[in-house]
mmCIF file of C-alpha atoms in Angstrom:
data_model
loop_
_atom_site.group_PDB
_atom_site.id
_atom_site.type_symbol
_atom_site.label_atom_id
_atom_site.label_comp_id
_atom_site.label_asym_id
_atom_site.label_seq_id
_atom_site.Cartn_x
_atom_site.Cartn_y
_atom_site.Cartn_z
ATOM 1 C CA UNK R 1 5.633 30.411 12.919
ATOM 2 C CA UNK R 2 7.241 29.105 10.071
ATOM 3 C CA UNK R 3 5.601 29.636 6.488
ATOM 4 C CA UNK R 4 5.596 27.541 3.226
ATOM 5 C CA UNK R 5 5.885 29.694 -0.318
ATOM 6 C CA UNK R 6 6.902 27.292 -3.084
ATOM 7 C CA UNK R 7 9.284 25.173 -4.014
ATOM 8 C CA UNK R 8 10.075 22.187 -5.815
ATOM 9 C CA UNK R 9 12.745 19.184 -5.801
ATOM 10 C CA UNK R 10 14.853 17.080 -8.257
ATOM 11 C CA UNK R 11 13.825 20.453 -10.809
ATOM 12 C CA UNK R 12 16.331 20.299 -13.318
ATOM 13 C CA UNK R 13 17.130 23.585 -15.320
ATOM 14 C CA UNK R 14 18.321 23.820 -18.571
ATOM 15 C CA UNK R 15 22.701 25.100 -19.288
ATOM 16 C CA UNK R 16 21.453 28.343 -19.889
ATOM 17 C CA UNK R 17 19.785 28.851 -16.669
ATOM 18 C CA UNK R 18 20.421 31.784 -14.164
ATOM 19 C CA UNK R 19 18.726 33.336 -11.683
ATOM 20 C CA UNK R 20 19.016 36.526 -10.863
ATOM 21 C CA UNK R 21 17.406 38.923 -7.698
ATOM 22 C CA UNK R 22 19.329 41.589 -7.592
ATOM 23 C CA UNK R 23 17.522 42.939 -4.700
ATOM 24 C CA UNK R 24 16.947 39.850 -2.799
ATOM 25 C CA UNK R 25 13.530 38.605 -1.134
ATOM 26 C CA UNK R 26 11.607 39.430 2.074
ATOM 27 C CA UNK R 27 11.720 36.049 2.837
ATOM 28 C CA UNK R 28 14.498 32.884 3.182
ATOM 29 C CA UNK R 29 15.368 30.511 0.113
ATOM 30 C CA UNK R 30 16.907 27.055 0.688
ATOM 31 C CA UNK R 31 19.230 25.433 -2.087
ATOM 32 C CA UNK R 32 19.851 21.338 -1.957
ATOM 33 C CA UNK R 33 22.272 21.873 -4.785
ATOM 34 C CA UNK R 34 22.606 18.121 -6.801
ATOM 35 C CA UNK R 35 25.280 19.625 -9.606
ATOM 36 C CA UNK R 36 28.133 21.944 -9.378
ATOM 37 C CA UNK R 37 26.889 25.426 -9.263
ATOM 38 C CA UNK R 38 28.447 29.224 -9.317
ATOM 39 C CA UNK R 39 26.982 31.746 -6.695
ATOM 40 C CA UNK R 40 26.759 35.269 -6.063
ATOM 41 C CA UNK R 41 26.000 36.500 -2.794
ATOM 42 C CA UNK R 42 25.817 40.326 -2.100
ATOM 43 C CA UNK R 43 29.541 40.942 -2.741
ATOM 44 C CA UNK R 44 30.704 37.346 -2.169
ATOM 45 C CA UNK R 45 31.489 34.729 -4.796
ATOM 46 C CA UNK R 46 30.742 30.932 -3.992
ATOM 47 C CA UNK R 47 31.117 27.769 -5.771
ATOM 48 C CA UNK R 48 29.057 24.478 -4.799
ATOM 49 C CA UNK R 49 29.003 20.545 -5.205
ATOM 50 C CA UNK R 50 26.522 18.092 -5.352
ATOM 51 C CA UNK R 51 25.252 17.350 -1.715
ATOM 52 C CA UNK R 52 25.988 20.996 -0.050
ATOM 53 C CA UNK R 53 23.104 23.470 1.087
ATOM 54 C CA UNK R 54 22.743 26.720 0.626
ATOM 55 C CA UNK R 55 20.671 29.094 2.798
ATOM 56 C CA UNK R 56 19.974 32.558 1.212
ATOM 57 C CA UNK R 57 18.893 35.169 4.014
ATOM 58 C CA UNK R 58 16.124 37.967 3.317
ATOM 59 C CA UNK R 59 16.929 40.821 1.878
ATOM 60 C CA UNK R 60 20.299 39.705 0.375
ATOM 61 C CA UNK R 61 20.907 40.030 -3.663
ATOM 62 C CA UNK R 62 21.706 36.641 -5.447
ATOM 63 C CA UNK R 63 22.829 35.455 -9.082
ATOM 64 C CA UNK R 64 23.476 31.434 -9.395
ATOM 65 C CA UNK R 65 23.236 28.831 -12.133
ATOM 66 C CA UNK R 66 25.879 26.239 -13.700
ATOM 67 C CA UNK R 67 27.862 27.559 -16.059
ATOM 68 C CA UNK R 68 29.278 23.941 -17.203
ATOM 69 C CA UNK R 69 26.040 22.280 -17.933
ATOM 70 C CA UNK R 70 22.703 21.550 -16.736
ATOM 71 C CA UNK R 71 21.480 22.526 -13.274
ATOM 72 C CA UNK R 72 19.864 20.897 -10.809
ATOM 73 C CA UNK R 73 18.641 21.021 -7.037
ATOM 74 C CA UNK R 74 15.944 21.042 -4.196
ATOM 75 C CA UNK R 75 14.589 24.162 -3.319
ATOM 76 C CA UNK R 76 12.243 25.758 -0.998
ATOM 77 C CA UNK R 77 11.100 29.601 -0.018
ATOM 78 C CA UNK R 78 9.805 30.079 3.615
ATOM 79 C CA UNK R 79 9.418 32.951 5.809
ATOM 80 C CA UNK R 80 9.752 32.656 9.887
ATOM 81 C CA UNK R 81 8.461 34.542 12.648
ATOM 82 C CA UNK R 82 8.734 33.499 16.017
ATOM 83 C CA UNK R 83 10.903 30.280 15.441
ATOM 84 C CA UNK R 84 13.181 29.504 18.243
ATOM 85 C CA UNK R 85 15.474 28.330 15.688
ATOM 86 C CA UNK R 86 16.024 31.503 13.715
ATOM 87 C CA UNK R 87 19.181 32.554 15.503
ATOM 88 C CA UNK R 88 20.776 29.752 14.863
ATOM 89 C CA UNK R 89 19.240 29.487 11.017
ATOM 90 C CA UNK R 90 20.950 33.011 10.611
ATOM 91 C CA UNK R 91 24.595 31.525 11.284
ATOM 92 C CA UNK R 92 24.279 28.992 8.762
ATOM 93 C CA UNK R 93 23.124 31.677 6.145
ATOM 94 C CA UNK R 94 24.688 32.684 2.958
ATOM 95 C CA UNK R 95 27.658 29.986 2.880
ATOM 96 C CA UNK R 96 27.266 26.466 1.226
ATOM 97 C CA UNK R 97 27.937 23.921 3.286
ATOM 98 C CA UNK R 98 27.725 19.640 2.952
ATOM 99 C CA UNK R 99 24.616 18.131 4.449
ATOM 100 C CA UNK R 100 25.132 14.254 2.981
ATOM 101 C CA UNK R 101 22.122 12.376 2.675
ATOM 102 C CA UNK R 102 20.542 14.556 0.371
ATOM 103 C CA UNK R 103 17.494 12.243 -0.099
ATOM 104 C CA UNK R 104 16.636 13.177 4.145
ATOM 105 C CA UNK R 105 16.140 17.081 2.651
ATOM 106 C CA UNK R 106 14.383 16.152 -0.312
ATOM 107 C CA UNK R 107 12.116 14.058 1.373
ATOM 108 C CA UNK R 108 11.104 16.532 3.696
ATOM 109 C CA UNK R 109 10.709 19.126 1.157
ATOM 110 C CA UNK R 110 8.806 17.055 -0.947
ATOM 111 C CA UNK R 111 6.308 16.319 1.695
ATOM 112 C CA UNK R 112 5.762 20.374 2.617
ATOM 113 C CA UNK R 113 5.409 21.015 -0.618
ATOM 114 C CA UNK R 114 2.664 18.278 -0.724
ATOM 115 C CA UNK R 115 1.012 19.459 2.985
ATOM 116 C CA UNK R 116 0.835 23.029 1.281
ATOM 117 C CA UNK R 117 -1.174 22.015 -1.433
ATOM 118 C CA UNK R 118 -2.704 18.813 -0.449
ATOM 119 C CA UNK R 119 -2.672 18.312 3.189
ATOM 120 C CA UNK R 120 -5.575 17.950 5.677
ATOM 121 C CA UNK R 121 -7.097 21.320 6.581
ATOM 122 C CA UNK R 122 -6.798 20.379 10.395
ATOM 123 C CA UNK R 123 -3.734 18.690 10.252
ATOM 124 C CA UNK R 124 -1.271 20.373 7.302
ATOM 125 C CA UNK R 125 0.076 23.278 9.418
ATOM 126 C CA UNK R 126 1.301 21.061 12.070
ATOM 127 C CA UNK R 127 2.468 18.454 9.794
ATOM 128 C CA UNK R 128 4.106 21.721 8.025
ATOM 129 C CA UNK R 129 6.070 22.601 11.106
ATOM 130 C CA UNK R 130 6.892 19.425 12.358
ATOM 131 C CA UNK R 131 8.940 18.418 8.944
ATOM 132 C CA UNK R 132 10.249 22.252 8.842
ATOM 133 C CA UNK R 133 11.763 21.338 12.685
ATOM 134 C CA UNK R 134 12.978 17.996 11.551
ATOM 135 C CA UNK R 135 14.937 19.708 7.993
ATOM 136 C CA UNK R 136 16.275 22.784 10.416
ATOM 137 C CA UNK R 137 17.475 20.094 12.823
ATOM 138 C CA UNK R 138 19.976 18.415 10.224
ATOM 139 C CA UNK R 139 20.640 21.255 8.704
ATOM 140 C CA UNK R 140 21.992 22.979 11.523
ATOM 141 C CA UNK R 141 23.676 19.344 12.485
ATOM 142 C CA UNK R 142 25.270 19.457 9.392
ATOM 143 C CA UNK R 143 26.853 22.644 9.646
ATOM 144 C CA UNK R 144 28.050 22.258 12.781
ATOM 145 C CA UNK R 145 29.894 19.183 12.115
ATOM 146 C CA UNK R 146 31.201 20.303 8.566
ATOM 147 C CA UNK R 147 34.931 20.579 9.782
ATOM 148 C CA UNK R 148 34.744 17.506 11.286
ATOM 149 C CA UNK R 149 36.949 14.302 10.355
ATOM 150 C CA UNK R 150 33.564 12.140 9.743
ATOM 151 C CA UNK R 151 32.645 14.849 7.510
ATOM 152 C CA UNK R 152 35.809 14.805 5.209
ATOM 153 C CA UNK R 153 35.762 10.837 4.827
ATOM 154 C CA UNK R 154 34.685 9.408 1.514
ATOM 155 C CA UNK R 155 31.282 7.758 0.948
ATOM 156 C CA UNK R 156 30.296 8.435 4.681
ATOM 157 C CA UNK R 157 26.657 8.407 4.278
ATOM 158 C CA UNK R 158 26.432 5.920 1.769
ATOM 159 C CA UNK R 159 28.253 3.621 4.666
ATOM 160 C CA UNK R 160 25.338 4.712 7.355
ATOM 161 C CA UNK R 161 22.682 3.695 4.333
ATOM 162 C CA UNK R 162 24.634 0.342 4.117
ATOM 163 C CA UNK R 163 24.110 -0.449 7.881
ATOM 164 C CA UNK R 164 20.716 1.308 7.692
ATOM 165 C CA UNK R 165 19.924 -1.473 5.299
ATOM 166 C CA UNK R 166 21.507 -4.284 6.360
ATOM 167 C CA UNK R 167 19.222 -3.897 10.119
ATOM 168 C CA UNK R 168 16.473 -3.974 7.560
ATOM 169 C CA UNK R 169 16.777 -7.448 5.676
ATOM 170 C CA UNK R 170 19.332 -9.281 8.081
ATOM 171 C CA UNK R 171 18.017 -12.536 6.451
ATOM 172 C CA UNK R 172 19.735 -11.099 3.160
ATOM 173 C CA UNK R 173 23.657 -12.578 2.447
ATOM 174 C CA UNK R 174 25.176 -8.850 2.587
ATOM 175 C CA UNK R 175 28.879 -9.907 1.425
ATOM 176 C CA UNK R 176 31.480 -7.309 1.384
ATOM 177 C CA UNK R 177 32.013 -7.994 -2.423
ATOM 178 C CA UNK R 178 27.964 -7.248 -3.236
ATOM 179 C CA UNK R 179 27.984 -3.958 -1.265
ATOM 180 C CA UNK R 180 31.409 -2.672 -3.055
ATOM 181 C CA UNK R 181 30.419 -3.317 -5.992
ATOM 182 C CA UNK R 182 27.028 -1.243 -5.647
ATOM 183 C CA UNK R 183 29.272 1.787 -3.975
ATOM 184 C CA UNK R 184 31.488 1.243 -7.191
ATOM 185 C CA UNK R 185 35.069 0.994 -5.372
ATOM 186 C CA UNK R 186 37.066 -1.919 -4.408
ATOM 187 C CA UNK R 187 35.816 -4.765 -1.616
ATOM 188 C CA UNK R 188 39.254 -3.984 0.015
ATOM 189 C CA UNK R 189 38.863 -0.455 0.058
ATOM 190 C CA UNK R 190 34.959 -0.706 1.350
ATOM 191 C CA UNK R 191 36.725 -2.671 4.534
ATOM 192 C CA UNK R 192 39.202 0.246 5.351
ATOM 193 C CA UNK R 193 36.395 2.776 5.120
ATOM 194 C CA UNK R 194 33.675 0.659 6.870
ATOM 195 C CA UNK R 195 36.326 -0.107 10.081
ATOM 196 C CA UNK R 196 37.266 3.394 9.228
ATOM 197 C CA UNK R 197 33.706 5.005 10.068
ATOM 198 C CA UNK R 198 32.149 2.569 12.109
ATOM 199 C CA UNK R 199 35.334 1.091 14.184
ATOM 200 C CA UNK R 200 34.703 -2.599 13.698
ATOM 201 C CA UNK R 201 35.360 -4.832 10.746
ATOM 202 C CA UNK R 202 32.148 -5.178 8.374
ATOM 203 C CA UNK R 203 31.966 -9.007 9.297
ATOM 204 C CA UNK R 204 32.278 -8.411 13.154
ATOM 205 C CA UNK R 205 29.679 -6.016 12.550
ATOM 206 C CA UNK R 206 27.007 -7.709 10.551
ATOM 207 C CA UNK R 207 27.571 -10.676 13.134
ATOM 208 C CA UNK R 208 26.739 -8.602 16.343
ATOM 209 C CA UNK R 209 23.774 -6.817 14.258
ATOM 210 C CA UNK R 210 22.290 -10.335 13.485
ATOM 211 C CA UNK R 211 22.975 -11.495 17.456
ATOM 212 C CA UNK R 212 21.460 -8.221 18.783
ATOM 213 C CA UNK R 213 18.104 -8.897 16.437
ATOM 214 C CA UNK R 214 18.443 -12.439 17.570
ATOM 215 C CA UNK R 215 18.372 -12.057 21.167
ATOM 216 C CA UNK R 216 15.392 -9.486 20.918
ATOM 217 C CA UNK R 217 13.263 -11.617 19.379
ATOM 218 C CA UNK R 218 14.205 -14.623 21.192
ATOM 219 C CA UNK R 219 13.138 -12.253 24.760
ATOM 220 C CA UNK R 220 10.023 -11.225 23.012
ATOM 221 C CA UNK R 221 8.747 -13.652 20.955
ATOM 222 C CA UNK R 222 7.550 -17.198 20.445
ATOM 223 C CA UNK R 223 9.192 -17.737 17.665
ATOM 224 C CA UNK R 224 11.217 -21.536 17.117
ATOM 225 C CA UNK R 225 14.555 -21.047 17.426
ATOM 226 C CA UNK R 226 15.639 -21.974 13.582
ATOM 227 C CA UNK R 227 12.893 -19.768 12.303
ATOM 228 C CA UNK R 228 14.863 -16.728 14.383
ATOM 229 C CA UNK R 229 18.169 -17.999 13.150
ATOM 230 C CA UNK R 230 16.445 -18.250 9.477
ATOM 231 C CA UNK R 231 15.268 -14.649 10.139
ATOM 232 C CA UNK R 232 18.854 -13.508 11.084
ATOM 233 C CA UNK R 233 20.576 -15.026 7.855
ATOM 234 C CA UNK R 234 21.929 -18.185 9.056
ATOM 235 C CA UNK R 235 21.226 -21.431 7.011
ATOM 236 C CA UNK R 236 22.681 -23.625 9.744
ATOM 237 C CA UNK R 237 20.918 -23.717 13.238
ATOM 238 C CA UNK R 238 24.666 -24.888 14.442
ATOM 239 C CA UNK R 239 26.033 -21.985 13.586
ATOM 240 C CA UNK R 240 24.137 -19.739 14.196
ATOM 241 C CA UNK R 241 24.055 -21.680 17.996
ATOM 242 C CA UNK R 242 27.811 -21.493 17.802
ATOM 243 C CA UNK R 243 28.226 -17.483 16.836
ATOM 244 C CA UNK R 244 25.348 -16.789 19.474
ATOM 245 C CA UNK R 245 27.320 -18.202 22.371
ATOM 246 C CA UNK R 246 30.977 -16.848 21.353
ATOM 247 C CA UNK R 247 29.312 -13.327 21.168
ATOM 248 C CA UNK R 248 27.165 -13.442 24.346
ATOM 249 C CA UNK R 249 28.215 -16.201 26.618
ATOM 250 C CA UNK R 250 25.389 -18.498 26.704
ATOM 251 C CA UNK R 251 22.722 -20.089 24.437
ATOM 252 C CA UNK R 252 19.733 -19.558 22.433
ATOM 253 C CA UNK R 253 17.722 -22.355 24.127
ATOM 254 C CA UNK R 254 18.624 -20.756 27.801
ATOM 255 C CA UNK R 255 16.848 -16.958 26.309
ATOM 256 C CA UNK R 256 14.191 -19.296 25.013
ATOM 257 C CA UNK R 257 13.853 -20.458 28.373
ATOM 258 C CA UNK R 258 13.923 -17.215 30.072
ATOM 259 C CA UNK R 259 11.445 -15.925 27.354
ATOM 260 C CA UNK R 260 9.040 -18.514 28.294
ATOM 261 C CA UNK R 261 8.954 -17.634 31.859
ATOM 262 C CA UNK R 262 8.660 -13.825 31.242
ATOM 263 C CA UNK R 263 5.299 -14.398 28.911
ATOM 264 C CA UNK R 264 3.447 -16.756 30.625
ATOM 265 C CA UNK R 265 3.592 -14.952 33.958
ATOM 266 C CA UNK R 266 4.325 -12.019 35.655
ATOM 267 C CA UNK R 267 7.270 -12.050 37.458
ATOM 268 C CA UNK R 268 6.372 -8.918 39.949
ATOM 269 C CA UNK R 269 3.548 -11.009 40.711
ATOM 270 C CA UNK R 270 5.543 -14.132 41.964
ATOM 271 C CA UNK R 271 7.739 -14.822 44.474
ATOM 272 C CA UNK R 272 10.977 -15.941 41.993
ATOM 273 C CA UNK R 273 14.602 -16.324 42.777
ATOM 274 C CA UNK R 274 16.003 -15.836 39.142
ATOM 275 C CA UNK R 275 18.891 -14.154 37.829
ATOM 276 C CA UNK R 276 19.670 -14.290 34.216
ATOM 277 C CA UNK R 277 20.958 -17.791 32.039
ATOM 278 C CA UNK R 278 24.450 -17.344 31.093
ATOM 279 C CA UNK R 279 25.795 -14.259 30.449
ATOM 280 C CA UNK R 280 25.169 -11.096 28.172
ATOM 281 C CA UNK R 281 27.985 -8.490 26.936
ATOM 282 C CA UNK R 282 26.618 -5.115 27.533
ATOM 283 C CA UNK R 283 28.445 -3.937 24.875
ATOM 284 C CA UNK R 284 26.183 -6.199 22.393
ATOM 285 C CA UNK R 285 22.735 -5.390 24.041
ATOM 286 C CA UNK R 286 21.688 -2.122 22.715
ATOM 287 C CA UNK R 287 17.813 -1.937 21.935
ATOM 288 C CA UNK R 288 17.371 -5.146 23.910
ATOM 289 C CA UNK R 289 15.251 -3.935 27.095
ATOM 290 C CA UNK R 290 14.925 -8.020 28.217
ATOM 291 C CA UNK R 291 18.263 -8.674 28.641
ATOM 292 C CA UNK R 292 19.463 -9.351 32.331
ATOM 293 C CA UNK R 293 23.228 -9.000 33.486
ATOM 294 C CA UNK R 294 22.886 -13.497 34.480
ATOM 295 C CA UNK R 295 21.371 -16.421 35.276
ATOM 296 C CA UNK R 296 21.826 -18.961 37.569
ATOM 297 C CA UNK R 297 18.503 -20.633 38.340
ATOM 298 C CA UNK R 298 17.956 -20.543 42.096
ATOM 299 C CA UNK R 299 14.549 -21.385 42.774
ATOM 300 C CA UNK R 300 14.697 -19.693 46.472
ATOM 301 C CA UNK R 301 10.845 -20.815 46.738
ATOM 302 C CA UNK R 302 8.072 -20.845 44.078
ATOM 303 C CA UNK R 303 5.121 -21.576 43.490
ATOM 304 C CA UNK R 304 4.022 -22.528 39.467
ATOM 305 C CA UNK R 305 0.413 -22.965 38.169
ATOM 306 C CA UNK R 306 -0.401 -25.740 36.182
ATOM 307 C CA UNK R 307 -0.618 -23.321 33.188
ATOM 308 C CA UNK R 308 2.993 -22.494 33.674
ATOM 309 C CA UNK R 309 4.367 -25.803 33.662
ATOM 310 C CA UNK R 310 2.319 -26.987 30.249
ATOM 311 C CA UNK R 311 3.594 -23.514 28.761
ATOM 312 C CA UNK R 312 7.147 -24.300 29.888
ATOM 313 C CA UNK R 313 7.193 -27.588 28.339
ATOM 314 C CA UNK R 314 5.783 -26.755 25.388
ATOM 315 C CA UNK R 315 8.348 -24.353 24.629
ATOM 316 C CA UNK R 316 10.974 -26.640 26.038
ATOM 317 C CA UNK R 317 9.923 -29.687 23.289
ATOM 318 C CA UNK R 318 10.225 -26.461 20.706
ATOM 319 C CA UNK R 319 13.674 -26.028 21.657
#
C-alpha cells in the first residue's frame, strides 16, 4: 500500500532557502529538482541539475537548498507498505540521478496531489496507486539506464517530444529549420542529433510517419483519398501518390480498394481468393493491423451481393 502525505510541484523557494531534518523522516521524500541544488545526505555530499531525481529513504538525515540563487523543484512525501516495488525503490535511494522529461513526474505528482485532496471517495485510492506505479516505473527506468549512451546525448527527450508531436499534427509543415529554432541550436546540428537518436534522417522519418498514418486510415476508413493525403501534410495528391508507392510498393487507390472489400463484408464469411494489392515493407507497417504481406487478385470463386458491387463502385468513382 502506498500512501500520499503532501507535496507540491513547480514550488519555487526563495535564495535563502534550506531545509534541514537532521534526523530524517519515518517516511520517503521524492525531489524533481528544476535548478542546481547542494545536498547532504547522512555523511554524503551531493550536488544536482535541473532534470535529476532525488529519492530520500526513511530515517536518513538531510540538509539541501541552492546556495547560488533561487530554488526550485517537484516534491512529494509517501510512505509504502507492502509495495512489490520497494526493493527496487531502495536501490535508487539517496543518489540523484537524471530522469528527462521532467513534465511525465510532475504530471503525475500533480494529479496525486489533486486525488488526495479532491478525488472521488470510491475511486481516489486506486487512481492514487495507479499514478504512484506509473512515476515508480520511470523512475526506476531512469535509473537503470542512467549510464547509458542515450542517456548522455544532448536534448534527448526534447527529440522524443519532437516526434511525439509531429505523430500528433502530421498535417503541420514540421521543417527542420522550425523545430531547431524552437530547441535553440543549429538546423544542421538538430540533423546529426535526430539521425543520432533515432537512426534515420529527420526527412526519411517524417515521410514514413506520414505513410504509416496514411495507410491506416486508408485500411480503416472511408475517407477520399486527397482528404487522407491533406490529413498527412501533402498539398499535392501526386505526390503524395508518388512518396506512397516508393515507400511501400504499391498505391493508394489499390488499399482503397482493399479497404472497400474489408468494410462492406466479412471476409471469414465468404469464400475469397485474395492476397494483398502490391506490396507492403514490414519495416514501415508498425501500428497498422490491416496490412497484408500482397495482393494479386485471384478470384478462385466468389460469390458478391448486389450490395457489394454498388459499395465497390462507389468507392471506386471516389478514387
Amino acid at each position: 500500500m502506498i500512501q500520499a502525505i503532501t507535496g507540491g510541484y513547480e514550488t519555487k523557494h526563495p535564495s535563502t532557502y534550506q531545509m534541514s531534518r537532521p534526523n530524517g523522516l519515518p517516511h520517503y521524500v521524492l525531489l524533481i529538482i528544476r535548478t542546481h541544488g547542494e545536498y547532504y545526505l547522512g555523511e554524503s555530499f551531493f550536488t544536482a541539475n535541473p532534470g535529476d531525481a532525488l529519492l530520500i529513504p526513511p530515517g536518513l538525515p538531510y540538509h539541501y537548498g541552492n546556495p547560488q540563487g533561487k530554488y526550485v523543484d517537484d516534491w512529494i512525501h509517501f510512505s509504502i507498505k507492502e509495495c512489490p516495488l520497494r526493493e527496487e525503490l531502495d536501490r535508487l535511494c539517496a543518489t540523484p540521478f537524471p530522469v528527462g522529461n521532467i513534465e511525465l513526474y510532475t504530471f503525475c505528482i500533480r494529479q496525486i496531489l489533486w486525488e488526495l485532496s479532491y478525488g472521488h471517495p470510491d475511486y481516489a485510492k486506486q487512481n492514487m496507486d495507479n499514478l504512484f506505479q506509473l512515476l515508480f516505473n520511470h523512475l526506476i527506468v531512469a535509473y537503470q539506464s542512467r549510464n547509458t549512451p542515450e542517456a548522455s546525448l544532448p536534448y534527448y527527450n526534447e527529440l522524443q517530444l519532437v516526434r511525439l508531436e509531429i505523430t500528433n499534427s502530421f498535417s503541420e509543415p514540421h521543417s527542420i529549420e522550425e523545430h531547431a529554432r524552437a530547441l535553440k541550436i543549429s538546423s544542421s546540428y538538430f540533423q546529426y542529433l535526430y539521425k543520432k537518436v533515432f537512426g534515420v534522417s529527420f526527412r526519411h522519418d517524417l515521410i514514413l510517419m506520414r505513410i504509416d498514418h496514411a495507410k491506416y486510415n486508408l485500411l480503416t476508413s472511408d475517407l477520399p483519398i486527397d482528404r487522407i493525403a491533406e490529413a498527412c501534410g501533402y498539398a499535392s495528391e501526386v505526390h503524395f501518390y508518388r512518396q506512397f508507392k516508393k515507400v511501400t510498393g504499391t498505391s493508394p487507390a489499390k488499399l482503397h480498394i482493399l479497404s472497400c472489400f474489408r468494410q462492406n463484408f466479412n471476409l471469414t464469411g465468404m469464400y475469397l481468393g485474395l492476397s494483398v494489392i502490391g506490396y507492403c515493407d514490414p519495416k514501415h507497417t508498425a501500428g497498422v493491423s490491416g496490412c497484408f504481406p500482397k495482393l494479386s487478385f485471384q478470384f478462385q470463386g466468389i460469390f458478391l451481393f448486389f450490395d457489394l458491387y454498388k459499395g465497390l463502385l462507389r468507392r471506386m468513382v471516389n478514387l
